[in-house]
Amino acid sequence: MRIIGGTLKGIRLNPPKKLPVRPTTDIAKEALFNILTNQLEISNLKILDLFSGTGNISLEFASRGAQEIIAVDRAFGCYGYLKAISKDLNLTQIKAIKSDVFKFLNTENQTFDLIFADPPYDLTNIPEIAKIIFSKQLLKPGGILIIEHQSMQNLAHHPNFTDVRKYGYAAFSFFTN
């Protein structure tokens, strides 16, 4: 894993091998950030990173100047790694939270410009993520929700769905407010 853009471009990330994660591949991450940089000014965004794992996506947003990033993961090792690497890289805009994502969403009341969710692919209630986010109005007007999932899964039935991009086994479904 490496940071592919921004002020920290090229930095290799070496999280502990025992973490319960499936990081977004560099190819898929690069494609995602190409899409986002053509649509948004990342430096002005308030971002929520759900199922953040190693913080790969949060670190990429921070490198590109995102204003504030809240990263949520229930695994203590992931939470600890992201806190440590954020401190080492002096990325004060990242706030790591150790919590179950669904519990977090059900109690959260802040709004975000962009929400990225990378749940475990075998999670059975992935469609619930979009339902909760839109019912609780956690996206600002014009905000974007991106859910990473298996390319064979279809999330297009949600009324706020706008697009899907597939990269091998992985797919990004986009929803807008």
Tab-separated table of N, CA and C in Angstrom:
chain	number	residue	atom	x	y	z
A	1	MET	N	0.844	-1.180	0.000
A	1	MET	CA	0.000	0.000	0.000
A	1	MET	C	0.884	1.236	0.000
A	2	ARG	N	0.418	2.231	-0.721
A	2	ARG	CA	1.153	3.492	-0.754
A	2	ARG	C	0.169	4.637	-0.933
A	3	ILE	N	0.620	5.836	-0.610
A	3	ILE	CA	-0.175	7.031	-0.869
A	3	ILE	C	0.146	7.449	-2.295
A	4	ILE	N	-0.897	7.634	-3.107
A	4	ILE	CA	-0.686	7.822	-4.544
A	4	ILE	C	-0.755	9.270	-5.015
A	5	GLY	N	-1.150	10.200	-4.138
A	5	GLY	CA	-1.229	11.586	-4.558
A	5	GLY	C	-1.103	12.551	-3.399
A	6	GLY	N	-0.981	13.820	-3.731
A	6	GLY	CA	-0.928	14.849	-2.697
A	6	GLY	C	0.459	15.036	-2.111
A	7	THR	N	0.497	15.683	-0.964
A	7	THR	CA	1.772	16.047	-0.336
A	7	THR	C	2.564	14.846	0.168
A	8	LEU	N	1.905	13.726	0.408
A	8	LEU	CA	2.585	12.527	0.916
A	8	LEU	C	2.744	11.453	-0.158
A	9	LYS	N	2.593	11.853	-1.419
A	9	LYS	CA	2.662	10.912	-2.534
A	9	LYS	C	3.935	10.062	-2.450
A	10	GLY	N	3.744	8.754	-2.619
A	10	GLY	CA	4.875	7.842	-2.641
A	10	GLY	C	5.196	7.182	-1.313
A	11	ILE	N	4.644	7.691	-0.225
A	11	ILE	CA	4.922	7.077	1.075
A	11	ILE	C	4.287	5.695	1.119
A	12	ARG	N	5.101	4.709	1.487
A	12	ARG	CA	4.608	3.328	1.611
A	12	ARG	C	4.058	3.123	3.016
A	13	LEU	N	2.922	2.453	3.074
A	13	LEU	CA	2.279	2.154	4.350
A	13	LEU	C	2.515	0.680	4.653
A	14	ASN	N	2.959	0.406	5.860
A	14	ASN	CA	3.264	-0.965	6.257
A	14	ASN	C	2.519	-1.324	7.530
A	15	PRO	N	1.198	-1.521	7.423
A	15	PRO	CA	0.431	-1.883	8.613
A	15	PRO	C	0.788	-3.291	9.072
A	16	PRO	N	0.528	-3.589	10.338
A	16	PRO	CA	0.771	-4.959	10.817
A	16	PRO	C	0.008	-5.973	9.965
A	17	LYS	N	0.613	-7.104	9.716
A	17	LYS	CA	0.016	-8.116	8.836
A	17	LYS	C	-1.210	-8.791	9.432
A	18	LYS	N	-1.366	-8.764	10.733
A	18	LYS	CA	-2.458	-9.496	11.381
A	18	LYS	C	-3.779	-8.716	11.440
A	19	LEU	N	-3.837	-7.518	10.876
A	19	LEU	CA	-5.073	-6.738	10.917
A	19	LEU	C	-6.156	-7.392	10.058
A	20	PRO	N	-7.418	-7.340	10.521
A	20	PRO	CA	-8.522	-7.968	9.772
A	20	PRO	C	-9.027	-7.062	8.645
A	21	VAL	N	-8.207	-6.896	7.598
A	21	VAL	CA	-8.550	-5.943	6.537
A	21	VAL	C	-8.367	-6.553	5.159
A	22	ARG	N	-8.993	-5.903	4.185
A	22	ARG	CA	-8.828	-6.160	2.768
A	22	ARG	C	-8.678	-4.777	2.142
A	23	PRO	N	-7.456	-4.247	2.119
A	23	PRO	CA	-7.280	-2.867	1.647
A	23	PRO	C	-7.699	-2.679	0.191
A	24	THR	N	-8.201	-1.496	-0.109
A	24	THR	CA	-8.502	-1.120	-1.484
A	24	THR	C	-7.196	-1.158	-2.266
A	25	THR	N	-7.196	-1.812	-3.413
A	25	THR	CA	-5.968	-1.919	-4.203
A	25	THR	C	-5.541	-0.544	-4.710
A	26	ASP	N	-4.248	-0.404	-4.982
A	26	ASP	CA	-3.740	0.859	-5.508
A	26	ASP	C	-4.405	1.219	-6.837
A	27	ILE	N	-4.675	0.213	-7.668
A	27	ILE	CA	-5.305	0.476	-8.977
A	27	ILE	C	-6.716	1.033	-8.782
A	28	ALA	N	-7.509	0.380	-7.926
A	28	ALA	CA	-8.871	0.857	-7.676
A	28	ALA	C	-8.845	2.212	-6.982
A	29	LYS	N	-7.927	2.390	-6.040
A	29	LYS	CA	-7.837	3.669	-5.323
A	29	LYS	C	-7.452	4.799	-6.283
A	30	GLU	N	-6.516	4.523	-7.179
A	30	GLU	CA	-6.118	5.544	-8.143
A	30	GLU	C	-7.280	5.919	-9.054
A	31	ALA	N	-8.035	4.932	-9.506
A	31	ALA	CA	-9.204	5.204	-10.353
A	31	ALA	C	-10.234	6.023	-9.585
A	32	LEU	N	-10.486	5.654	-8.334
A	32	LEU	CA	-11.446	6.395	-7.509
A	32	LEU	C	-11.024	7.847	-7.350
A	33	PHE	N	-9.770	8.085	-7.020
A	33	PHE	CA	-9.319	9.461	-6.804
A	33	PHE	C	-9.237	10.254	-8.099
A	34	ASN	N	-9.037	9.600	-9.223
A	34	ASN	CA	-9.128	10.303	-10.507
A	34	ASN	C	-10.548	10.815	-10.722
A	35	ILE	N	-11.538	9.987	-10.401
A	35	ILE	CA	-12.940	10.400	-10.527
A	35	ILE	C	-13.218	11.570	-9.590
A	36	LEU	N	-12.816	11.430	-8.329
A	36	LEU	CA	-13.125	12.448	-7.322
A	36	LEU	C	-12.438	13.780	-7.596
A	37	THR	N	-11.176	13.748	-8.020
A	37	THR	CA	-10.479	15.015	-8.255
A	37	THR	C	-11.033	15.755	-9.463
A	38	ASN	N	-11.709	15.034	-10.354
A	38	ASN	CA	-12.357	15.694	-11.488
A	38	ASN	C	-13.723	16.262	-11.126
A	39	GLN	N	-14.278	15.861	-9.979
A	39	GLN	CA	-15.606	16.313	-9.579
A	39	GLN	C	-15.596	17.261	-8.385
A	40	LEU	N	-14.565	17.162	-7.546
A	40	LEU	CA	-14.570	17.867	-6.264
A	40	LEU	C	-13.262	18.582	-5.986
A	41	GLU	N	-13.348	19.562	-5.125
A	41	GLU	CA	-12.155	20.193	-4.569
A	41	GLU	C	-11.937	19.525	-3.214
A	42	ILE	N	-11.080	18.531	-3.176
A	42	ILE	CA	-10.901	17.708	-1.982
A	42	ILE	C	-10.473	18.536	-0.772
A	43	SER	N	-9.726	19.585	-0.987
A	43	SER	CA	-9.209	20.372	0.142
A	43	SER	C	-10.307	21.040	0.964
A	44	ASN	N	-11.506	21.113	0.451
A	44	ASN	CA	-12.595	21.755	1.194
A	44	ASN	C	-13.542	20.764	1.867
A	45	LEU	N	-13.229	19.478	1.821
A	45	LEU	CA	-14.199	18.472	2.218
A	45	LEU	C	-14.094	18.028	3.677
A	46	LYS	N	-15.253	17.709	4.221
A	46	LYS	CA	-15.376	17.025	5.508
A	46	LYS	C	-15.802	15.607	5.159
A	47	ILE	N	-14.982	14.623	5.556
A	47	ILE	CA	-15.139	13.248	5.082
A	47	ILE	C	-15.361	12.286	6.244
A	48	LEU	N	-16.214	11.308	5.998
A	48	LEU	CA	-16.420	10.206	6.927
A	48	LEU	C	-15.974	8.935	6.216
A	49	ASP	N	-15.022	8.221	6.817
A	49	ASP	CA	-14.491	6.973	6.266
A	49	ASP	C	-14.957	5.834	7.165
A	50	LEU	N	-15.905	5.033	6.653
A	50	LEU	CA	-16.493	3.940	7.428
A	50	LEU	C	-15.816	2.621	7.094
A	51	PHE	N	-15.635	1.776	8.105
A	51	PHE	CA	-14.873	0.536	7.956
A	51	PHE	C	-13.484	0.912	7.446
A	52	SER	N	-12.851	1.849	8.116
A	52	SER	CA	-11.616	2.467	7.626
A	52	SER	C	-10.413	1.536	7.587
A	53	GLY	N	-10.443	0.455	8.337
A	53	GLY	CA	-9.329	-0.490	8.296
A	53	GLY	C	-8.012	0.189	8.616
A	54	THR	N	-7.039	0.041	7.735
A	54	THR	CA	-5.710	0.629	7.948
A	54	THR	C	-5.714	2.145	7.785
A	55	GLY	N	-6.796	2.696	7.275
A	55	GLY	CA	-6.840	4.136	7.041
A	55	GLY	C	-6.298	4.526	5.684
A	56	ASN	N	-6.128	3.555	4.815
A	56	ASN	CA	-5.607	3.773	3.472
A	56	ASN	C	-6.318	4.940	2.765
A	57	ILE	N	-7.639	4.948	2.791
A	57	ILE	CA	-8.417	5.993	2.114
A	57	ILE	C	-8.335	7.308	2.895
A	58	SER	N	-8.436	7.246	4.211
A	58	SER	CA	-8.324	8.461	5.033
A	58	SER	C	-6.986	9.142	4.817
A	59	LEU	N	-5.919	8.353	4.789
A	59	LEU	CA	-4.580	8.910	4.592
A	59	LEU	C	-4.451	9.551	3.210
A	60	GLU	N	-5.074	8.941	2.219
A	60	GLU	CA	-5.047	9.508	0.862
A	60	GLU	C	-5.781	10.847	0.838
A	61	PHE	N	-6.958	10.906	1.473
A	61	PHE	CA	-7.691	12.181	1.537
A	61	PHE	C	-6.885	13.236	2.289
A	62	ALA	N	-6.244	12.847	3.374
A	62	ALA	CA	-5.441	13.795	4.150
A	62	ALA	C	-4.258	14.307	3.323
A	63	SER	N	-3.611	13.428	2.591
A	63	SER	CA	-2.493	13.824	1.738
A	63	SER	C	-2.925	14.842	0.691
A	64	ARG	N	-4.176	14.753	0.288
A	64	ARG	CA	-4.713	15.662	-0.732
A	64	ARG	C	-5.385	16.890	-0.119
A	65	GLY	N	-5.229	17.056	1.201
A	65	GLY	CA	-5.637	18.295	1.853
A	65	GLY	C	-7.054	18.354	2.378
A	66	ALA	N	-7.727	17.220	2.541
A	66	ALA	CA	-9.092	17.265	3.083
A	66	ALA	C	-9.097	17.986	4.426
A	67	GLN	N	-10.150	18.735	4.659
A	67	GLN	CA	-10.266	19.591	5.845
A	67	GLN	C	-10.390	18.786	7.136
A	68	GLU	N	-11.252	17.777	7.133
A	68	GLU	CA	-11.501	16.966	8.323
A	68	GLU	C	-11.901	15.570	7.882
A	69	ILE	N	-11.354	14.550	8.557
A	69	ILE	CA	-11.654	13.164	8.230
A	69	ILE	C	-11.933	12.418	9.529
A	70	ILE	N	-13.103	11.809	9.597
A	70	ILE	CA	-13.435	10.935	10.720
A	70	ILE	C	-13.397	9.515	10.174
A	71	ALA	N	-12.543	8.677	10.777
A	71	ALA	CA	-12.358	7.296	10.331
A	71	ALA	C	-12.867	6.355	11.416
A	72	VAL	N	-13.796	5.480	11.043
A	72	VAL	CA	-14.450	4.597	12.011
A	72	VAL	C	-14.165	3.137	11.677
A	73	ASP	N	-13.681	2.409	12.666
A	73	ASP	CA	-13.480	0.970	12.528
A	73	ASP	C	-13.576	0.348	13.911
A	74	ARG	N	-14.106	-0.865	13.987
A	74	ARG	CA	-14.277	-1.494	15.292
A	74	ARG	C	-13.056	-2.290	15.745
A	75	ALA	N	-12.142	-2.603	14.835
A	75	ALA	CA	-10.958	-3.384	15.187
A	75	ALA	C	-9.939	-2.501	15.904
A	76	PHE	N	-9.574	-2.907	17.094
A	76	PHE	CA	-8.640	-2.106	17.896
A	76	PHE	C	-7.302	-1.922	17.176
A	77	GLY	N	-6.812	-2.974	16.503
A	77	GLY	CA	-5.538	-2.868	15.791
A	77	GLY	C	-5.586	-1.842	14.671
A	78	CYS	N	-6.690	-1.801	13.937
A	78	CYS	CA	-6.851	-0.819	12.854
A	78	CYS	C	-6.907	0.594	13.421
A	79	TYR	N	-7.721	0.760	14.452
A	79	TYR	CA	-7.843	2.055	15.124
A	79	TYR	C	-6.467	2.522	15.617
A	80	GLY	N	-5.748	1.644	16.281
A	80	GLY	CA	-4.439	1.992	16.827
A	80	GLY	C	-3.434	2.331	15.742
A	81	TYR	N	-3.430	1.555	14.650
A	81	TYR	CA	-2.504	1.827	13.550
A	81	TYR	C	-2.786	3.188	12.927
A	82	LEU	N	-4.059	3.481	12.654
A	82	LEU	CA	-4.383	4.767	12.030
A	82	LEU	C	-4.032	5.935	12.948
A	83	LYS	N	-4.316	5.789	14.230
A	83	LYS	CA	-3.931	6.860	15.174
A	83	LYS	C	-2.420	7.075	15.147
A	84	ALA	N	-1.658	5.992	15.183
A	84	ALA	CA	-0.197	6.086	15.225
A	84	ALA	C	0.373	6.675	13.934
A	85	ILE	N	-0.080	6.187	12.778
A	85	ILE	CA	0.466	6.674	11.508
A	85	ILE	C	0.044	8.133	11.266
A	86	SER	N	-1.168	8.499	11.687
A	86	SER	CA	-1.606	9.898	11.557
A	86	SER	C	-0.717	10.817	12.388
A	87	LYS	N	-0.387	10.372	13.587
A	87	LYS	CA	0.497	11.162	14.458
A	87	LYS	C	1.903	11.248	13.854
A	88	ASP	N	2.425	10.109	13.371
A	88	ASP	CA	3.761	10.094	12.771
A	88	ASP	C	3.858	11.023	11.566
A	89	LEU	N	2.793	11.099	10.781
A	89	LEU	CA	2.787	11.927	9.570
A	89	LEU	C	2.239	13.336	9.830
A	90	ASN	N	1.918	13.632	11.091
A	90	ASN	CA	1.383	14.936	11.497
A	90	ASN	C	0.098	15.293	10.737
A	91	LEU	N	-0.803	14.320	10.641
A	91	LEU	CA	-2.080	14.521	9.954
A	91	LEU	C	-3.159	14.761	10.998
A	92	THR	N	-3.203	15.978	11.496
A	92	THR	CA	-4.116	16.323	12.589
A	92	THR	C	-5.572	16.372	12.154
A	93	GLN	N	-5.834	16.367	10.848
A	93	GLN	CA	-7.223	16.413	10.380
A	93	GLN	C	-7.908	15.053	10.455
A	94	ILE	N	-7.148	13.987	10.744
A	94	ILE	CA	-7.748	12.650	10.859
A	94	ILE	C	-8.092	12.379	12.317
A	95	LYS	N	-9.346	11.994	12.540
A	95	LYS	CA	-9.797	11.580	13.866
A	95	LYS	C	-10.257	10.131	13.756
A	96	ALA	N	-9.509	9.228	14.386
A	96	ALA	CA	-9.863	7.812	14.376
A	96	ALA	C	-10.824	7.523	15.523
A	97	ILE	N	-11.856	6.751	15.234
A	97	ILE	CA	-12.853	6.370	16.236
A	97	ILE	C	-12.997	4.856	16.221
A	98	LYS	N	-12.873	4.250	17.395
A	98	LYS	CA	-13.075	2.806	17.521
A	98	LYS	C	-14.546	2.572	17.855
A	99	SER	N	-15.278	2.043	16.877
A	99	SER	CA	-16.708	1.821	17.071
A	99	SER	C	-17.238	0.898	15.981
A	100	ASP	N	-18.314	0.210	16.297
A	100	ASP	CA	-19.072	-0.505	15.283
A	100	ASP	C	-19.701	0.550	14.365
A	101	VAL	N	-19.554	0.386	13.072
A	101	VAL	CA	-20.030	1.396	12.119
A	101	VAL	C	-21.535	1.634	12.241
A	102	PHE	N	-22.322	0.586	12.376
A	102	PHE	CA	-23.772	0.759	12.429
A	102	PHE	C	-24.204	1.477	13.711
A	103	LYS	N	-23.558	1.178	14.820
A	103	LYS	CA	-23.841	1.908	16.066
A	103	LYS	C	-23.443	3.371	15.916
A	104	PHE	N	-22.289	3.610	15.304
A	104	PHE	CA	-21.824	4.973	15.074
A	104	PHE	C	-22.836	5.738	14.223
A	105	LEU	N	-23.250	5.153	13.109
A	105	LEU	CA	-24.190	5.834	12.205
A	105	LEU	C	-25.514	6.152	12.893
A	106	ASN	N	-25.980	5.252	13.721
A	106	ASN	CA	-27.264	5.466	14.376
A	106	ASN	C	-27.219	6.536	15.461
A	107	THR	N	-26.025	6.914	15.909
A	107	THR	CA	-25.916	7.974	16.922
A	107	THR	C	-25.327	9.259	16.365
A	108	GLU	N	-24.805	9.221	15.147
A	108	GLU	CA	-24.133	10.386	14.563
A	108	GLU	C	-25.146	11.430	14.098
A	109	ASN	N	-24.792	12.708	14.261
A	109	ASN	CA	-25.671	13.777	13.779
A	109	ASN	C	-24.922	14.844	12.974
A	110	GLN	N	-23.621	14.689	12.783
A	110	GLN	CA	-22.877	15.615	11.927
A	110	GLN	C	-23.212	15.325	10.464
A	111	THR	N	-22.953	16.292	9.609
A	111	THR	CA	-23.119	16.068	8.179
A	111	THR	C	-21.757	16.139	7.498
A	112	PHE	N	-21.660	15.445	6.368
A	112	PHE	CA	-20.389	15.302	5.676
A	112	PHE	C	-20.553	15.605	4.194
A	113	ASP	N	-19.467	16.065	3.583
A	113	ASP	CA	-19.454	16.297	2.137
A	113	ASP	C	-19.324	14.991	1.376
A	114	LEU	N	-18.557	14.064	1.952
A	114	LEU	CA	-18.312	12.794	1.302
A	114	LEU	C	-18.229	11.708	2.368
A	115	ILE	N	-18.900	10.603	2.109
A	115	ILE	CA	-18.820	9.438	2.997
A	115	ILE	C	-18.351	8.273	2.147
A	116	PHE	N	-17.273	7.629	2.612
A	116	PHE	CA	-16.730	6.460	1.932
A	116	PHE	C	-16.893	5.270	2.864
A	117	ALA	N	-17.452	4.178	2.355
A	117	ALA	CA	-17.633	2.968	3.155
A	117	ALA	C	-17.005	1.789	2.423
A	118	ASP	N	-16.149	1.072	3.126
A	118	ASP	CA	-15.497	-0.105	2.564
A	118	ASP	C	-15.732	-1.288	3.499
A	119	PRO	N	-16.992	-1.755	3.564
A	119	PRO	CA	-17.315	-2.852	4.485
A	119	PRO	C	-16.698	-4.163	4.021
A	120	PRO	N	-16.594	-5.130	4.945
A	120	PRO	CA	-16.181	-6.474	4.513
A	120	PRO	C	-17.133	-6.955	3.416
A	121	TYR	N	-16.587	-7.540	2.378
A	121	TYR	CA	-17.407	-7.953	1.243
A	121	TYR	C	-18.472	-8.974	1.621
A	122	ASP	N	-18.229	-9.751	2.681
A	122	ASP	CA	-19.210	-10.766	3.074
A	122	ASP	C	-20.263	-10.242	4.050
A	123	LEU	N	-20.223	-8.961	4.346
A	123	LEU	CA	-21.225	-8.365	5.233
A	123	LEU	C	-22.591	-8.433	4.540
A	124	THR	N	-23.569	-8.990	5.222
A	124	THR	CA	-24.875	-9.202	4.586
A	124	THR	C	-25.724	-7.940	4.496
A	125	ASN	N	-25.474	-6.960	5.336
A	125	ASN	CA	-26.332	-5.767	5.340
A	125	ASN	C	-25.657	-4.531	4.722
A	126	ILE	N	-24.859	-4.715	3.689
A	126	ILE	CA	-24.230	-3.587	2.998
A	126	ILE	C	-25.268	-2.583	2.490
A	127	PRO	N	-26.410	-3.008	1.917
A	127	PRO	CA	-27.411	-2.030	1.457
A	127	PRO	C	-27.959	-1.136	2.577
A	128	GLU	N	-27.881	-1.590	3.818
A	128	GLU	CA	-28.364	-0.788	4.949
A	128	GLU	C	-27.544	0.484	5.150
A	129	ILE	N	-26.293	0.466	4.708
A	129	ILE	CA	-25.420	1.633	4.892
A	129	ILE	C	-26.046	2.857	4.223
A	130	ALA	N	-26.413	2.726	2.962
A	130	ALA	CA	-27.016	3.859	2.241
A	130	ALA	C	-28.352	4.249	2.869
A	131	LYS	N	-29.158	3.259	3.248
A	131	LYS	CA	-30.465	3.558	3.859
A	131	LYS	C	-30.300	4.401	5.118
A	132	ILE	N	-29.390	4.010	5.983
A	132	ILE	CA	-29.174	4.748	7.237
A	132	ILE	C	-28.645	6.154	6.956
A	133	ILE	N	-27.644	6.259	6.093
A	133	ILE	CA	-27.027	7.563	5.809
A	133	ILE	C	-28.049	8.547	5.251
A	134	PHE	N	-28.897	8.095	4.330
A	134	PHE	CA	-29.875	9.009	3.741
A	134	PHE	C	-31.060	9.263	4.670
A	135	SER	N	-31.455	8.276	5.448
A	135	SER	CA	-32.572	8.514	6.375
A	135	SER	C	-32.163	9.452	7.507
A	136	LYS	N	-30.899	9.395	7.915
A	136	LYS	CA	-30.411	10.280	8.981
A	136	LYS	C	-29.881	11.607	8.431
A	137	GLN	N	-29.891	11.761	7.107
A	137	GLN	CA	-29.431	12.981	6.442
A	137	GLN	C	-28.015	13.356	6.870
A	138	LEU	N	-27.105	12.388	6.761
A	138	LEU	CA	-25.717	12.611	7.159
A	138	LEU	C	-24.866	13.232	6.059
A	139	LEU	N	-25.429	13.321	4.849
A	139	LEU	CA	-24.724	13.982	3.752
A	139	LEU	C	-25.223	15.410	3.591
A	140	LYS	N	-24.287	16.318	3.368
A	140	LYS	CA	-24.661	17.702	3.063
A	140	LYS	C	-25.315	17.737	1.680
A	141	PRO	N	-26.082	18.796	1.366
A	141	PRO	CA	-26.646	18.910	0.020
A	141	PRO	C	-25.527	18.816	-1.028
A	142	GLY	N	-25.741	17.982	-2.025
A	142	GLY	CA	-24.727	17.767	-3.046
A	142	GLY	C	-23.648	16.776	-2.628
A	143	GLY	N	-23.761	16.225	-1.431
A	143	GLY	CA	-22.762	15.284	-0.923
A	143	GLY	C	-22.789	13.954	-1.656
A	144	ILE	N	-21.687	13.214	-1.506
A	144	ILE	CA	-21.529	11.941	-2.203
A	144	ILE	C	-21.260	10.829	-1.190
A	145	LEU	N	-21.946	9.710	-1.376
A	145	LEU	CA	-21.668	8.480	-0.653
A	145	LEU	C	-21.071	7.502	-1.655
A	146	ILE	N	-19.962	6.862	-1.260
A	146	ILE	CA	-19.333	5.843	-2.089
A	146	ILE	C	-19.221	4.582	-1.246
A	147	ILE	N	-19.745	3.488	-1.771
A	147	ILE	CA	-19.638	2.196	-1.089
A	147	ILE	C	-18.819	1.264	-1.968
A	148	GLU	N	-17.726	0.745	-1.398
A	148	GLU	CA	-16.940	-0.264	-2.097
A	148	GLU	C	-17.532	-1.631	-1.766
A	149	HIS	N	-17.668	-2.483	-2.790
A	149	HIS	CA	-18.279	-3.799	-2.602
A	149	HIS	C	-17.815	-4.730	-3.708
A	150	GLN	N	-18.218	-5.992	-3.629
A	150	GLN	CA	-17.901	-6.952	-4.682
A	150	GLN	C	-18.546	-6.505	-5.991
A	151	SER	N	-17.837	-6.668	-7.077
A	151	SER	CA	-18.360	-6.208	-8.372
A	151	SER	C	-19.632	-6.934	-8.793
A	152	MET	N	-19.868	-8.138	-8.259
A	152	MET	CA	-21.094	-8.856	-8.635
A	152	MET	C	-22.311	-8.390	-7.836
A	153	GLN	N	-22.123	-7.624	-6.782
A	153	GLN	CA	-23.242	-7.129	-5.975
A	153	GLN	C	-23.834	-5.881	-6.636
A	154	ASN	N	-25.149	-5.753	-6.556
A	154	ASN	CA	-25.844	-4.637	-7.186
A	154	ASN	C	-26.505	-3.769	-6.111
A	155	LEU	N	-26.098	-2.509	-6.022
A	155	LEU	CA	-26.695	-1.580	-5.062
A	155	LEU	C	-27.540	-0.515	-5.762
A	156	ALA	N	-27.840	-0.726	-7.036
A	156	ALA	CA	-28.531	0.281	-7.852
A	156	ALA	C	-29.992	0.494	-7.480
A	157	HIS	N	-30.555	-0.322	-6.620
A	157	HIS	CA	-31.975	-0.191	-6.274
A	157	HIS	C	-32.260	0.998	-5.352
A	158	HIS	N	-31.240	1.567	-4.718
A	158	HIS	CA	-31.473	2.716	-3.815
A	158	HIS	C	-31.801	3.958	-4.640
A	159	PRO	N	-32.776	4.767	-4.228
A	159	PRO	CA	-33.183	5.934	-5.033
A	159	PRO	C	-32.092	6.984	-5.234
A	160	ASN	N	-31.071	7.020	-4.382
A	160	ASN	CA	-30.006	8.013	-4.524
A	160	ASN	C	-28.807	7.471	-5.303
A	161	PHE	N	-28.905	6.243	-5.787
A	161	PHE	CA	-27.826	5.641	-6.575
A	161	PHE	C	-27.639	6.416	-7.871
A	162	THR	N	-26.376	6.678	-8.252
A	162	THR	CA	-26.120	7.400	-9.497
A	162	THR	C	-25.208	6.666	-10.468
A	163	ASP	N	-24.281	5.837	-9.957
A	163	ASP	CA	-23.298	5.231	-10.855
A	163	ASP	C	-22.592	4.086	-10.138
A	164	VAL	N	-21.998	3.193	-10.929
A	164	VAL	CA	-21.127	2.159	-10.385
A	164	VAL	C	-19.914	2.061	-11.302
A	165	ARG	N	-18.758	1.890	-10.698
A	165	ARG	CA	-17.520	1.678	-11.444
A	165	ARG	C	-16.896	0.388	-10.937
A	166	LYS	N	-16.539	-0.483	-11.871
A	166	LYS	CA	-16.003	-1.794	-11.501
A	166	LYS	C	-14.530	-1.887	-11.885
A	167	TYR	N	-13.763	-2.462	-10.966
A	167	TYR	CA	-12.326	-2.655	-11.156
A	167	TYR	C	-11.983	-4.068	-10.709
A	168	GLY	N	-12.122	-5.028	-11.632
A	168	GLY	CA	-11.896	-6.424	-11.286
A	168	GLY	C	-12.956	-6.902	-10.309
A	169	TYR	N	-12.515	-7.415	-9.184
A	169	TYR	CA	-13.409	-7.965	-8.165
A	169	TYR	C	-14.091	-6.872	-7.340
A	170	ALA	N	-13.565	-5.659	-7.391
A	170	ALA	CA	-14.090	-4.549	-6.588
A	170	ALA	C	-14.952	-3.611	-7.433
A	171	ALA	N	-15.916	-2.978	-6.757
A	171	ALA	CA	-16.763	-1.978	-7.410
A	171	ALA	C	-16.998	-0.837	-6.435
A	172	PHE	N	-17.198	0.357	-6.981
A	172	PHE	CA	-17.578	1.526	-6.204
A	172	PHE	C	-18.964	1.951	-6.669
A	173	SER	N	-19.930	1.947	-5.755
A	173	SER	CA	-21.256	2.469	-6.070
A	173	SER	C	-21.336	3.883	-5.525
A	174	PHE	N	-21.847	4.800	-6.341
A	174	PHE	CA	-21.941	6.213	-5.992
A	174	PHE	C	-23.410	6.577	-5.756
A	175	PHE	N	-23.636	7.373	-4.730
A	175	PHE	CA	-24.958	7.879	-4.377
A	175	PHE	C	-24.793	9.363	-4.115
A	176	THR	N	-25.782	10.165	-4.519
A	176	THR	CA	-25.696	11.597	-4.253
A	176	THR	C	-26.929	12.085	-3.513
A	177	ASN	N	-26.723	13.145	-2.779
A	177	ASN	CA	-27.801	13.749	-2.005
A	177	ASN	C	-28.461	14.841	-2.825
